[in-house]
């Protein structure tokens, strides 16, 4: 957008940023990870005529691993964010949050695996270092809003702003943002939520951004090679202690594993226990006994899940609710028992048995396209 206007792209600053005053009198802070999405947000903000400031949080630095393109908030990614800012003529600042990120996200990630749970560090990051600290700094600078490259939509409803799924379901990131508070949503802007990824890359090319063709991140940012167990073992060596693989129905020991950190509920691969009459899946992990418990797929059927530390965004509607228990899962009909929000415990009842519901993951509640909130899965009830 250094070479074009928003009107040329069929966009408007009012629709993208919902500024409370004319763009020429506004200040927008953009969270820049170094990826193409947040870079395009910065370009759109600059093209609006507002004063734009780019913020990048350096969250980790694992030496050679930071040379991988398509990660987030380290090494070459910070260099890309700086180059984009220079191209757009906007201010850019880098803040070292490695210690906070390690304590709040990475260490907790390792502890969850060590406890036999399945963590979702991207949600923890959004609820912690990314939003909390960026909000504080943006407000201290007197910014009118904080814009990010997340693929979700902020829609004005009768009771205020609502969080909705992205227009492109293949890019939707609403699962990872259920912890957004009403106060945060009032200040946040998600300019890409109504755009397909193909258009975002076209806008990057038109703006002359050097990362227009940069690959999307496919892994957890601090696990660039996809070896989650390797990171956990480095932080918590006791997670690599061998133990028994036990049949959950018969109690028979079927084999030995090389550490519970290699297994999550619903997993089938890597068990190395051939010769069984039917396929077996991980149905539970007993961290104290160092046992991986396996059983047939029917043992994964779940009728309900208790979720804790719940958050609610806006009022709870009367309309039917659905839930996602994994980021790539399809929303399924549910009912809720108990309060949702303010950290309360809530029991989510599935209309039909749901499979592979793992403690440690999140259950995110929807009403149609709107995100209602969610919480962490603490325990499950078997439907088998």
XYZ file of C-alpha atoms in Angstrom:
384
model
C 0.000 0.000 0.000
C 2.981 2.204 -0.358
C 2.083 2.084 -4.072
C -1.712 2.005 -3.801
C -4.625 3.232 -1.708
C -7.108 1.221 0.290
C -9.870 2.263 -2.112
C -7.871 0.731 -4.974
C -8.074 -2.580 -3.109
C -11.785 -2.179 -2.429
C -11.133 -1.649 1.298
C -11.793 1.188 3.713
C -10.143 2.184 6.995
C -13.603 2.419 8.587
C -14.379 -1.213 7.773
C -10.891 -2.504 8.605
C -10.059 -0.616 11.779
C -13.296 0.940 13.067
C -11.431 4.000 14.279
C -13.288 6.317 16.684
C -12.024 9.413 14.837
C -10.608 10.289 11.403
C -7.647 8.137 10.413
C -5.449 11.205 9.994
C -5.931 11.905 13.710
C -5.526 8.287 14.838
C -2.669 6.116 16.051
C -2.622 2.368 15.381
C -0.244 -0.088 17.027
C 0.310 -3.253 14.976
C 1.609 -6.496 16.495
C 4.233 -7.614 13.949
C 5.570 -11.173 14.111
C 7.572 -10.961 10.886
C 5.040 -13.021 8.927
C 3.115 -11.915 5.868
C -0.204 -11.555 7.713
C 0.880 -9.027 10.327
C 2.993 -7.243 7.702
C -0.078 -6.726 5.517
C -1.973 -5.412 8.551
C 0.808 -2.847 9.019
C 0.575 -1.931 5.334
C -3.204 -1.540 5.528
C -2.850 0.617 8.630
C -0.232 2.816 6.940
C -2.443 3.195 3.857
C -5.312 4.390 6.051
C -3.465 7.630 6.796
C -3.143 6.920 10.515
C 0.103 7.085 12.451
C 1.325 3.501 12.701
C 3.741 1.922 15.162
C 4.902 -1.669 14.798
C 5.611 -3.731 17.913
C 7.481 -7.036 17.862
C 7.926 -9.179 20.947
C 11.076 -11.296 20.877
C 9.720 -14.397 22.554
C 12.485 -16.936 22.103
C 15.835 -17.480 20.441
C 17.093 -20.991 19.890
C 20.204 -20.292 17.848
C 20.165 -22.016 14.478
C 16.453 -22.774 14.850
C 15.641 -19.093 14.429
C 16.923 -19.204 10.870
C 13.808 -21.101 9.818
C 11.378 -18.964 7.841
C 7.723 -19.009 8.809
C 8.174 -19.099 12.579
C 7.315 -16.165 14.798
C 8.996 -13.516 16.904
C 12.667 -14.500 16.684
C 15.751 -14.297 14.489
C 14.986 -13.746 10.803
C 11.361 -12.990 11.610
C 12.334 -9.900 13.570
C 14.557 -8.818 10.679
C 11.596 -9.233 8.320
C 9.350 -7.134 10.566
C 11.979 -4.410 10.687
C 12.449 -4.457 6.901
C 8.691 -4.219 6.324
C 8.471 -1.283 8.721
C 11.287 0.474 6.873
C 9.519 -0.148 3.569
C 6.279 1.338 4.934
C 7.981 4.225 6.684
C 6.584 3.406 10.111
C 8.231 3.236 13.520
C 9.160 -0.244 14.738
C 10.161 -1.412 18.195
C 11.359 -4.805 19.460
C 10.771 -5.800 23.067
C 12.576 -8.683 24.757
C 9.963 -10.901 26.370
C 11.944 -14.127 26.256
C 11.963 -14.625 30.037
C 8.219 -14.075 30.427
C 7.485 -16.298 27.430
C 9.673 -19.079 28.761
C 8.031 -18.963 32.185
C 4.405 -18.482 31.108
C 4.340 -20.593 27.951
C 7.343 -22.877 27.385
C 7.767 -24.099 30.972
C 4.028 -24.655 31.304
C 4.030 -26.536 27.997
C 6.638 -28.926 29.429
C 4.807 -29.302 32.744
C 1.546 -30.164 30.987
C 3.173 -32.949 28.968
C 4.877 -34.190 32.124
C 1.445 -34.389 33.784
C 0.088 -36.520 30.939
C -1.940 -33.690 29.428
C -2.025 -32.193 25.923
C -1.171 -28.460 26.027
C -2.124 -25.696 23.573
C 0.701 -23.145 23.997
C -0.645 -20.746 21.344
C -3.671 -20.029 23.534
C -1.457 -19.471 26.576
C 0.674 -17.085 24.542
C -2.329 -15.068 23.362
C -3.721 -14.910 26.905
C -0.319 -13.948 28.299
C 2.671 -12.212 26.703
C 1.118 -11.353 23.351
C -2.056 -9.611 24.430
C -1.455 -8.573 28.020
C 1.876 -6.858 27.430
C 1.052 -5.491 23.982
C -2.162 -3.973 25.335
C -0.354 -2.242 28.129
C 2.290 -0.776 25.837
C -0.182 0.265 23.146
C -2.371 2.066 25.650
C 0.632 3.764 27.244
C 1.392 5.185 23.786
C -2.145 6.507 23.455
C -2.989 4.245 20.510
C -6.617 4.114 19.394
C -6.440 0.364 18.767
C -4.169 -2.649 18.609
C -4.299 -4.513 15.286
C -3.122 -8.091 14.710
C -2.889 -10.506 11.786
C -5.215 -13.129 13.274
C -7.877 -14.575 11.010
C -10.974 -13.778 13.059
C -13.647 -11.117 12.739
C -14.697 -8.412 15.164
C -18.379 -7.732 14.562
C -20.456 -5.072 16.302
C -23.509 -6.612 17.995
C -26.360 -5.271 20.073
C -24.309 -5.631 23.286
C -20.995 -4.440 21.815
C -18.180 -6.010 19.798
C -18.369 -9.767 19.206
C -15.693 -12.245 18.158
C -16.645 -14.237 15.059
C -14.974 -16.884 12.976
C -12.970 -15.787 9.937
C -14.712 -15.582 6.581
C -12.311 -18.227 5.249
C -12.895 -21.355 7.397
C -9.549 -22.813 6.309
C -7.763 -19.864 7.943
C -9.974 -19.407 11.008
C -8.001 -18.904 14.261
C -10.905 -18.278 16.628
C -10.125 -21.442 18.621
C -6.901 -19.823 19.835
C -8.563 -16.562 20.901
C -11.432 -17.746 23.098
C -9.644 -16.230 26.123
C -10.031 -12.699 24.747
C -11.772 -10.482 27.283
C -14.525 -7.980 26.507
C -12.145 -5.149 27.374
C -9.508 -6.503 25.001
C -12.004 -7.034 22.195
C -13.139 -3.436 22.507
C -9.552 -2.366 21.718
C -8.515 -5.077 19.244
C -8.850 -5.007 15.458
C -8.517 -7.958 13.065
C -8.339 -6.480 9.529
C -7.729 -9.830 7.813
C -10.724 -11.720 9.190
C -12.877 -10.968 6.172
C -10.191 -11.655 3.547
C -9.015 -14.881 1.894
C -5.324 -15.690 2.242
C -4.821 -15.321 -1.519
C -5.867 -11.672 -1.353
C -3.587 -11.064 1.618
C -0.589 -12.298 -0.387
C -1.664 -10.146 -3.354
C -1.778 -7.097 -1.090
C 1.703 -7.950 0.214
C 3.060 -8.139 -3.341
C 1.397 -4.862 -4.323
C 2.924 -3.189 -1.277
C 6.376 -4.511 -2.215
C 6.830 -6.417 1.040
C 9.827 -8.698 1.047
C 7.994 -11.471 2.889
C 5.015 -11.639 0.492
C 5.779 -15.267 -0.354
C 6.972 -16.278 3.105
C 5.599 -19.695 4.141
C 3.015 -19.924 6.885
C 4.122 -21.372 10.203
C 3.044 -24.999 10.552
C 4.446 -25.788 13.978
C 4.537 -24.351 17.470
C 6.916 -21.405 17.175
C 9.428 -22.604 19.780
C 9.453 -26.145 18.346
C 10.670 -25.366 14.804
C 11.461 -28.992 13.900
C 8.152 -30.367 15.214
C 9.918 -32.461 17.868
C 7.771 -31.526 20.870
C 9.088 -34.364 23.001
C 12.664 -33.191 22.442
C 11.905 -29.757 23.885
C 10.041 -31.243 26.844
C 12.807 -33.754 27.575
C 15.396 -30.980 27.527
C 13.383 -28.980 30.067
C 12.050 -31.928 32.090
C 14.408 -34.930 31.674
C 12.225 -37.064 33.935
C 9.601 -37.080 31.184
C 11.803 -39.442 29.197
C 11.823 -42.197 31.839
C 10.541 -45.484 30.343
C 7.331 -47.110 31.536
C 4.683 -49.643 30.646
C 2.085 -49.581 27.885
C -0.960 -51.193 29.486
C -4.276 -52.341 28.011
C -6.907 -50.207 29.740
C -9.493 -53.019 29.757
C -7.472 -56.098 30.624
C -4.602 -54.549 32.587
C -2.149 -56.555 30.479
C 1.256 -54.996 29.840
C 1.677 -54.847 26.069
C 5.040 -53.145 25.788
C 7.363 -50.429 27.039
C 7.481 -46.754 26.105
C 10.397 -44.315 26.294
C 8.606 -41.600 28.256
C 5.016 -40.387 28.646
C 5.929 -37.126 26.923
C 5.732 -38.971 23.592
C 2.005 -39.712 23.951
C -1.337 -37.903 23.964
C -4.934 -39.096 24.178
C -6.231 -40.272 20.807
C -2.780 -41.154 19.448
C -2.410 -44.362 17.443
C 1.009 -44.101 15.802
C 4.245 -44.860 17.618
C 2.856 -47.434 20.056
C 4.859 -50.320 18.567
C 2.557 -52.981 19.959
C 1.628 -55.005 16.901
C -0.211 -58.301 16.855
C -3.359 -57.008 18.558
C -6.817 -58.201 17.402
C -7.972 -54.602 16.801
C -6.330 -51.170 16.441
C -5.414 -49.603 19.775
C -5.275 -45.927 20.716
C -3.949 -43.995 23.684
C -6.993 -43.599 25.933
C -5.180 -42.206 28.970
C -1.787 -41.269 30.402
C -1.084 -41.930 34.086
C 1.809 -39.609 34.820
C 2.334 -40.807 38.394
C 2.571 -44.475 37.385
C 4.346 -43.606 34.126
C 1.786 -45.717 32.297
C 0.409 -45.195 28.810
C -3.021 -46.815 28.694
C -4.361 -48.017 25.385
C -7.642 -49.436 24.175
C -9.982 -49.742 21.189
C -11.381 -46.615 19.565
C -14.743 -46.976 21.329
C -12.966 -46.188 24.614
C -12.209 -42.702 23.282
C -15.927 -41.867 23.082
C -16.687 -38.965 25.428
C -20.109 -37.832 26.611
C -19.033 -34.754 28.569
C -16.010 -32.709 29.606
C -15.353 -30.537 32.631
C -13.695 -27.257 31.636
C -11.994 -24.871 34.051
C -10.672 -21.284 34.061
C -13.526 -20.414 31.716
C -13.919 -17.156 29.855
C -17.052 -15.714 28.273
C -17.122 -13.029 25.575
C -20.320 -10.996 25.728
C -23.700 -12.322 26.887
C -24.638 -15.999 26.712
C -27.227 -16.379 23.940
C -30.403 -18.479 23.947
C -29.502 -19.989 20.566
C -28.083 -23.533 20.219
C -24.404 -23.909 21.067
C -21.581 -25.879 19.495
C -18.050 -26.639 20.685
C -14.635 -27.429 19.242
C -12.306 -29.560 21.365
C -9.346 -29.286 18.976
C -8.329 -26.494 16.650
C -9.033 -28.518 13.494
C -12.151 -30.286 14.793
C -15.611 -29.514 13.466
C -17.952 -27.756 15.909
C -20.444 -30.224 17.414
C -23.744 -29.551 19.253
C -23.407 -29.186 23.023
C -25.224 -27.990 26.108
C -23.606 -26.356 29.114
C -24.080 -27.171 32.789
C -22.924 -24.421 35.131
C -21.669 -20.895 34.624
C -19.377 -19.911 31.773
C -16.902 -17.121 32.445
C -15.076 -15.468 35.332
C -12.983 -18.610 35.773
C -15.931 -20.807 36.768
C -16.076 -24.537 36.097
C -18.501 -25.659 33.395
C -19.528 -29.099 32.191
C -19.891 -29.440 28.440
C -22.326 -32.182 27.370
C -21.972 -33.487 23.811
C -25.152 -34.300 21.894
C -23.328 -37.265 20.339
C -20.180 -39.020 21.625
C -17.056 -37.028 20.776
C -13.748 -38.822 20.231
C -10.225 -37.967 21.332
C -11.126 -35.301 23.890
C -7.840 -34.738 25.719
C -7.299 -33.104 29.125
C -5.119 -30.011 28.730
C -6.679 -28.917 25.450
C -9.350 -26.257 25.194
C -13.066 -26.546 24.541
C -14.247 -23.454 22.683
C -17.961 -22.623 22.607
C -19.754 -21.056 19.631
C -23.219 -19.758 18.810
C -23.289 -19.929 15.034
C -20.254 -17.957 13.872
C -19.831 -16.128 17.170
C -17.255 -17.217 19.762
C -18.937 -17.367 23.161
C -15.859 -18.376 25.183
C -14.392 -21.599 26.500
C -12.042 -23.168 28.995
C -9.395 -25.812 29.623
C -10.467 -29.462 29.558
C -9.790 -30.827 33.035
C -11.452 -34.231 32.849
C -13.781 -36.231 30.628
C -16.698 -38.618 31.064
C -16.702 -41.823 29.007
C -19.564 -42.580 26.645
C -18.351 -46.137 26.040
